[in-house]
Short mmCIF file of C-alpha atoms in Angstrom, two decimals:
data_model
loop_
_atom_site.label_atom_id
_atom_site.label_comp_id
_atom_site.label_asym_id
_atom_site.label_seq_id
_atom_site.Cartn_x
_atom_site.Cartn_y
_atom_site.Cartn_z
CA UNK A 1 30.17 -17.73 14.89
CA UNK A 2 32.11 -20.72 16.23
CA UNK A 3 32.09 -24.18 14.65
CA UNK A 4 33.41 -26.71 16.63
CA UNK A 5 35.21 -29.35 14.50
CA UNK A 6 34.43 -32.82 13.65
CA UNK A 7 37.51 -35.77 14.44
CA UNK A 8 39.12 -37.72 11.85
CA UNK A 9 38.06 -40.92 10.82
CA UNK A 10 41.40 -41.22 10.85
CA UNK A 11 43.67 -41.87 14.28
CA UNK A 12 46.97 -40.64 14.95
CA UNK A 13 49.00 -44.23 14.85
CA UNK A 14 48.32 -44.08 10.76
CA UNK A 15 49.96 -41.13 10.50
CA UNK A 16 47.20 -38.43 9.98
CA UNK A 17 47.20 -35.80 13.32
CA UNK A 18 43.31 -36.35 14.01
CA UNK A 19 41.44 -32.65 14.77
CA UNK A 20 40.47 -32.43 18.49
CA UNK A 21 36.75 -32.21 18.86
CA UNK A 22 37.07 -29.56 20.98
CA UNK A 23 38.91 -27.47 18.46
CA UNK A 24 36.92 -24.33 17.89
CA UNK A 25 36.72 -22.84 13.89
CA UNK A 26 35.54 -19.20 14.03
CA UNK A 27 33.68 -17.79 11.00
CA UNK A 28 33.44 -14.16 11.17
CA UNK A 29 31.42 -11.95 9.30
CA UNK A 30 34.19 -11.15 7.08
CA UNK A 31 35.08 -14.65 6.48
CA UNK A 32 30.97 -15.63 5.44
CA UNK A 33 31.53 -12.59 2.98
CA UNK A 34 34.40 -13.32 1.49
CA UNK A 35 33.08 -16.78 1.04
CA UNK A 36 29.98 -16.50 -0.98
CA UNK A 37 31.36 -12.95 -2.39
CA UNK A 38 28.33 -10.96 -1.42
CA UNK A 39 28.32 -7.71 0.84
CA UNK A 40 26.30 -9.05 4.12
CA UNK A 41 23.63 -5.96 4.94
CA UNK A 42 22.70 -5.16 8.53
CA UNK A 43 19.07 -5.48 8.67
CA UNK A 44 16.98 -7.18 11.50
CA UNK A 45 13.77 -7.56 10.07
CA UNK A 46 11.89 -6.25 12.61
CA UNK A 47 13.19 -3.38 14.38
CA UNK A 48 14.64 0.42 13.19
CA UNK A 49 16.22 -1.04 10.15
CA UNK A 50 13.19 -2.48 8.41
CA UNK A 51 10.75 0.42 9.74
CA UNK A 52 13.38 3.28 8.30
CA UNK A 53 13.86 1.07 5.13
CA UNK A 54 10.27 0.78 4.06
CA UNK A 55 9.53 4.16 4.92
CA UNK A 56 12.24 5.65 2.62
CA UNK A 57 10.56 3.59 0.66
CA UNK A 58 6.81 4.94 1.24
CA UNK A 59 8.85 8.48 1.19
CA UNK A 60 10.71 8.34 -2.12
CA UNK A 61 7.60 6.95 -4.38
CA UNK A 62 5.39 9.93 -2.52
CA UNK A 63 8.10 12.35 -3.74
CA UNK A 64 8.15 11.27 -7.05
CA UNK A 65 11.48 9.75 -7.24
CA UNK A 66 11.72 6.65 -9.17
CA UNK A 67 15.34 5.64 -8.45
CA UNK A 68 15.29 6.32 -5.16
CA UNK A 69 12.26 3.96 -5.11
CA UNK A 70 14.05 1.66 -7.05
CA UNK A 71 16.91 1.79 -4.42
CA UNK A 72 15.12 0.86 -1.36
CA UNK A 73 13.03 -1.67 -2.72
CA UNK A 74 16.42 -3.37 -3.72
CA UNK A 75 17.66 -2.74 -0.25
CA UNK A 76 14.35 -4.33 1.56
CA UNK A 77 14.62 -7.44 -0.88
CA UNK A 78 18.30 -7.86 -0.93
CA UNK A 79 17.92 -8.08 3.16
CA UNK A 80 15.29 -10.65 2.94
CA UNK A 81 12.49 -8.74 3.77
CA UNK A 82 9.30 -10.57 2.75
CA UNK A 83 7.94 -9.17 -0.57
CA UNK A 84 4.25 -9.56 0.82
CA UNK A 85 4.71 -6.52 3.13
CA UNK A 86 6.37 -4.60 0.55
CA UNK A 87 3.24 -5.22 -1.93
CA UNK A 88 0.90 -4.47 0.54
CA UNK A 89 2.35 -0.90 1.40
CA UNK A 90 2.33 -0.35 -2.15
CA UNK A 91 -1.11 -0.97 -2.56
CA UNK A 92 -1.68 1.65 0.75
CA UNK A 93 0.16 4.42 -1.07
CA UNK A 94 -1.70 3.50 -4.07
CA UNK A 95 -5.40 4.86 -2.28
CA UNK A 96 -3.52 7.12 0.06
CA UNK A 97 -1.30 9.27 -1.81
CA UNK A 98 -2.27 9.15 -5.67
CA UNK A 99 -5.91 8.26 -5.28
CA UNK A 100 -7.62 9.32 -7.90
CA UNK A 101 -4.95 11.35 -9.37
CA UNK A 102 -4.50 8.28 -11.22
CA UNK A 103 -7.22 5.97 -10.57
CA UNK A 104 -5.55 3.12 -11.83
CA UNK A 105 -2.43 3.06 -9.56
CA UNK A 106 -4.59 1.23 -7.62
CA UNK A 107 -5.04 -1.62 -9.94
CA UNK A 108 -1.49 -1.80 -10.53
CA UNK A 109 -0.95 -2.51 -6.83
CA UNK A 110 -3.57 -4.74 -6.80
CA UNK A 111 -2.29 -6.58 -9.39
CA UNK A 112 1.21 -6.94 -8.30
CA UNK A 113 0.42 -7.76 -4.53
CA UNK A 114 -1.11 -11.01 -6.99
CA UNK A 115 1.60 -11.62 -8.74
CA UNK A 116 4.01 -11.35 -5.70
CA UNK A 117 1.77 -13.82 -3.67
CA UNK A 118 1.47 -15.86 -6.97
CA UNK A 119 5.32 -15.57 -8.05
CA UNK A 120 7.19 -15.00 -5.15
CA UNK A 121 11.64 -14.32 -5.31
CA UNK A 122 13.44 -13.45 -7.18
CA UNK A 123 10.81 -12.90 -10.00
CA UNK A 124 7.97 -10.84 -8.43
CA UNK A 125 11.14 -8.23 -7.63
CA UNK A 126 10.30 -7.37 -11.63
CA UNK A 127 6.73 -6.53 -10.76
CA UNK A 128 7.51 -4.89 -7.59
CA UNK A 129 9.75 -2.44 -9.47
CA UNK A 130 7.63 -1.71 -12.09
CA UNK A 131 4.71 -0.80 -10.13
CA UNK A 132 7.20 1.16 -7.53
CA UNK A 133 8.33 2.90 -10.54
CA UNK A 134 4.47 3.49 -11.50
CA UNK A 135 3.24 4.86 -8.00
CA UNK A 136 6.48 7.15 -7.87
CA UNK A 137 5.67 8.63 -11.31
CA UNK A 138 1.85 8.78 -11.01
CA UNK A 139 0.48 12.42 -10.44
CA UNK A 140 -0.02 12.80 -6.86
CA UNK A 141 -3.25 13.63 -4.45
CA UNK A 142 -4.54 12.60 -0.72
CA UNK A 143 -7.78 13.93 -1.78
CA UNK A 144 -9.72 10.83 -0.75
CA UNK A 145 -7.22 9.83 2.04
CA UNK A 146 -8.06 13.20 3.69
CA UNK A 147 -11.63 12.93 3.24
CA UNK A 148 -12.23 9.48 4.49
CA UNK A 149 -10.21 10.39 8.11
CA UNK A 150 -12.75 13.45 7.88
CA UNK A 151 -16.11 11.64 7.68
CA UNK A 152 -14.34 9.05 10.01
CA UNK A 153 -13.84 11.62 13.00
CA UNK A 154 -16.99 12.85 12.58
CA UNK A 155 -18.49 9.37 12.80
CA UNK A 156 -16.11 8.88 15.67
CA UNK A 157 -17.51 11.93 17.79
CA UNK A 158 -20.90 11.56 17.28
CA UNK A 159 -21.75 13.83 14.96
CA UNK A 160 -24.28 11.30 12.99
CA UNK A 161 -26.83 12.29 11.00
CA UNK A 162 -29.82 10.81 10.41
CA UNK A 163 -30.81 9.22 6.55
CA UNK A 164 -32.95 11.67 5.17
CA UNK A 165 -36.63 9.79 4.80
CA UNK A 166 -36.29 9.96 0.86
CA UNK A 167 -33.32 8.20 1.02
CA UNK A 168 -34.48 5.32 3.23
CA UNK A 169 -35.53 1.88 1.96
CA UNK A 170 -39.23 1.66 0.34
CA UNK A 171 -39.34 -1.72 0.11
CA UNK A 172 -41.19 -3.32 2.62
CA UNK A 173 -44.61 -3.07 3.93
CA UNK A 174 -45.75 0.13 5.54
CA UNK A 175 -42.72 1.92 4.70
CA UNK A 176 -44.81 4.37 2.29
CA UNK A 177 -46.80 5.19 5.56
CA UNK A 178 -43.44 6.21 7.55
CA UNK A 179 -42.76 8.47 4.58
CA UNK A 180 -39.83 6.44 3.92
CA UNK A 181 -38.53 6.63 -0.20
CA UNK A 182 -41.12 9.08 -1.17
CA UNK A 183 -39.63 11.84 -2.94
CA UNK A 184 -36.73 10.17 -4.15
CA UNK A 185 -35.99 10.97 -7.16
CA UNK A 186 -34.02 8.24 -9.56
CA UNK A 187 -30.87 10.40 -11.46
CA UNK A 188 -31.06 7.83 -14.15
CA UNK A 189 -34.82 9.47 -15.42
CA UNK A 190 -32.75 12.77 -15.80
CA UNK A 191 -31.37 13.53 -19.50
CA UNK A 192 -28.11 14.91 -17.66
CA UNK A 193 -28.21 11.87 -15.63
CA UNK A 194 -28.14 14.20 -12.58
CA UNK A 195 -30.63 15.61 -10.34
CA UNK A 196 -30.72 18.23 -7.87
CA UNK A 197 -31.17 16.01 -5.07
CA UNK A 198 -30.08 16.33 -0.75
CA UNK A 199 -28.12 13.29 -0.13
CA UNK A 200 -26.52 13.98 2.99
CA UNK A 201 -28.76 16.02 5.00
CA UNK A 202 -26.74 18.61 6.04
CA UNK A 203 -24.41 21.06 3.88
CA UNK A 204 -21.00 19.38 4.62
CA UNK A 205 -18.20 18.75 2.37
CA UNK A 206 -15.34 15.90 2.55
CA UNK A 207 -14.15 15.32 -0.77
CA UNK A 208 -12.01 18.32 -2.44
CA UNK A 209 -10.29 17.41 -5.34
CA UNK A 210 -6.61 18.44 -6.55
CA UNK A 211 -5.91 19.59 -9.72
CA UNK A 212 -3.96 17.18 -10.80
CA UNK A 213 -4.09 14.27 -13.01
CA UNK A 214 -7.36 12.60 -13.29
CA UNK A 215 -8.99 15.04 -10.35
CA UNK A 216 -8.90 17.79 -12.26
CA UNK A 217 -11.62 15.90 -14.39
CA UNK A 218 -13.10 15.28 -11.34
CA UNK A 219 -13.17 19.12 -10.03
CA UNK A 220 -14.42 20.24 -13.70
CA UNK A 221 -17.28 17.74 -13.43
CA UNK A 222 -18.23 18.71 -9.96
CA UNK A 223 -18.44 22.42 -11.24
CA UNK A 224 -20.68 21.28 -13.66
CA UNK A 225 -23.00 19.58 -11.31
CA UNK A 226 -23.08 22.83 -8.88
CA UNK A 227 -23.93 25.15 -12.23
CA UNK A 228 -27.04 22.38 -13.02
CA UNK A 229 -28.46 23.33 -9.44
#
């Protein structure tokens, strides 16, 4: 960087040697550190830097690994990145890689994307760590990622299906005469609080829980269901 210099109020017949405007002052990179003591870090904000930063990121709480979390969350911050994006891919890898492992990761996220929007620096980097450290130490599934982008494609290739007739709406005129809601059978009026109902139309599974964490509740209960039929 080069400063050009400012001339002395001062002029040369009172004795003072007055700078020459055109006298050039070069701050280096060295110099700017030196001068407020604090290690500049290479990071443009925008390009490979910032993309390979907040993927280690992503990578480290999806592996479990708290300080590494930790690490290049302070990295991102330190750097200036803006704490918004950070929240926000938190709250991603929240639904995407825990799920409902632990279905309240997601509430953390949600919660601290508030709090950063609310807060801002330096203080929301306390609530940024703390739910880093949560998604990096919550049990881990992609359960309802994977079955989402399943459905999705399916959509996406025109493989619809039709709502079965006792699913439809019943509440309008002449909808009885279409056969429309007749059959349906309310799960609530069940002492289980299940019934052995179609709901899709077709035999076709998405959602396959983990064992882990919460799921394995999940996978326990769905047994259940299947043994009722």
């Amino acid at each position: 960087m080069q400063v050009e210099s400012q001339e002395s109020p001062e002029s040369e017949d009172s004795g003072h040697s007055a700078f020459q405007r055109s006298t050039p002052i070069h701050i280096t990179l060295a110099v700017a550190e030196q001068s407020i003591q604090r290690k500049a870090l290479v990071y443009d904000g925008t390009g490979d830097e910032h993309y390979d930063a907040i993927s280690a990121f992503i990578k480290s709480m999806r592996g479990s690994d708290p300080d590494a979390a930790v690490y290049w969350l302070a990295r991102m911050l330190e750097a200036g990145e803006d704490p918004r994006f950070i929240a926000r891919r938190i709250a991603i890898l929240a639904s995407e890689d825990i799920g409902n492992a632990d279905p309240r990761a997601i509430s953390v996220a949600a919660a601290a994307y508030d709090v950063t929007e609310r807060v801002g620096m330096p203080e929301c980097q306390l609530t940024l760590s703390q739910a880093a450290i949560y998604m990096a130490t919550a049990p881990k599934s992609n359960a309802s990622a994977t079955a989402i982008w399943a459905a999705m494609k399916d959509v996406r290739e025109g493989r619809t299906i039709p709502v079965p007739k006792h699913l439809r709406d019943g509440h309008y005129k002449g909808a009885a005469q279409l056969g429309h809601a007749q059959g349906y059978q309310y799960a609530h009026a069940s002492e289980a609080g299940f019934v052995d109902q179609d709901y899709l139309g077709v035999d076709k599974s998405y959602y396959t829980p983990t064992g882990r964490g919460y799921e394995k509740r999940i996978g326990e209960y769905l047994k259940w269901l299947e043994d009722q039929v």
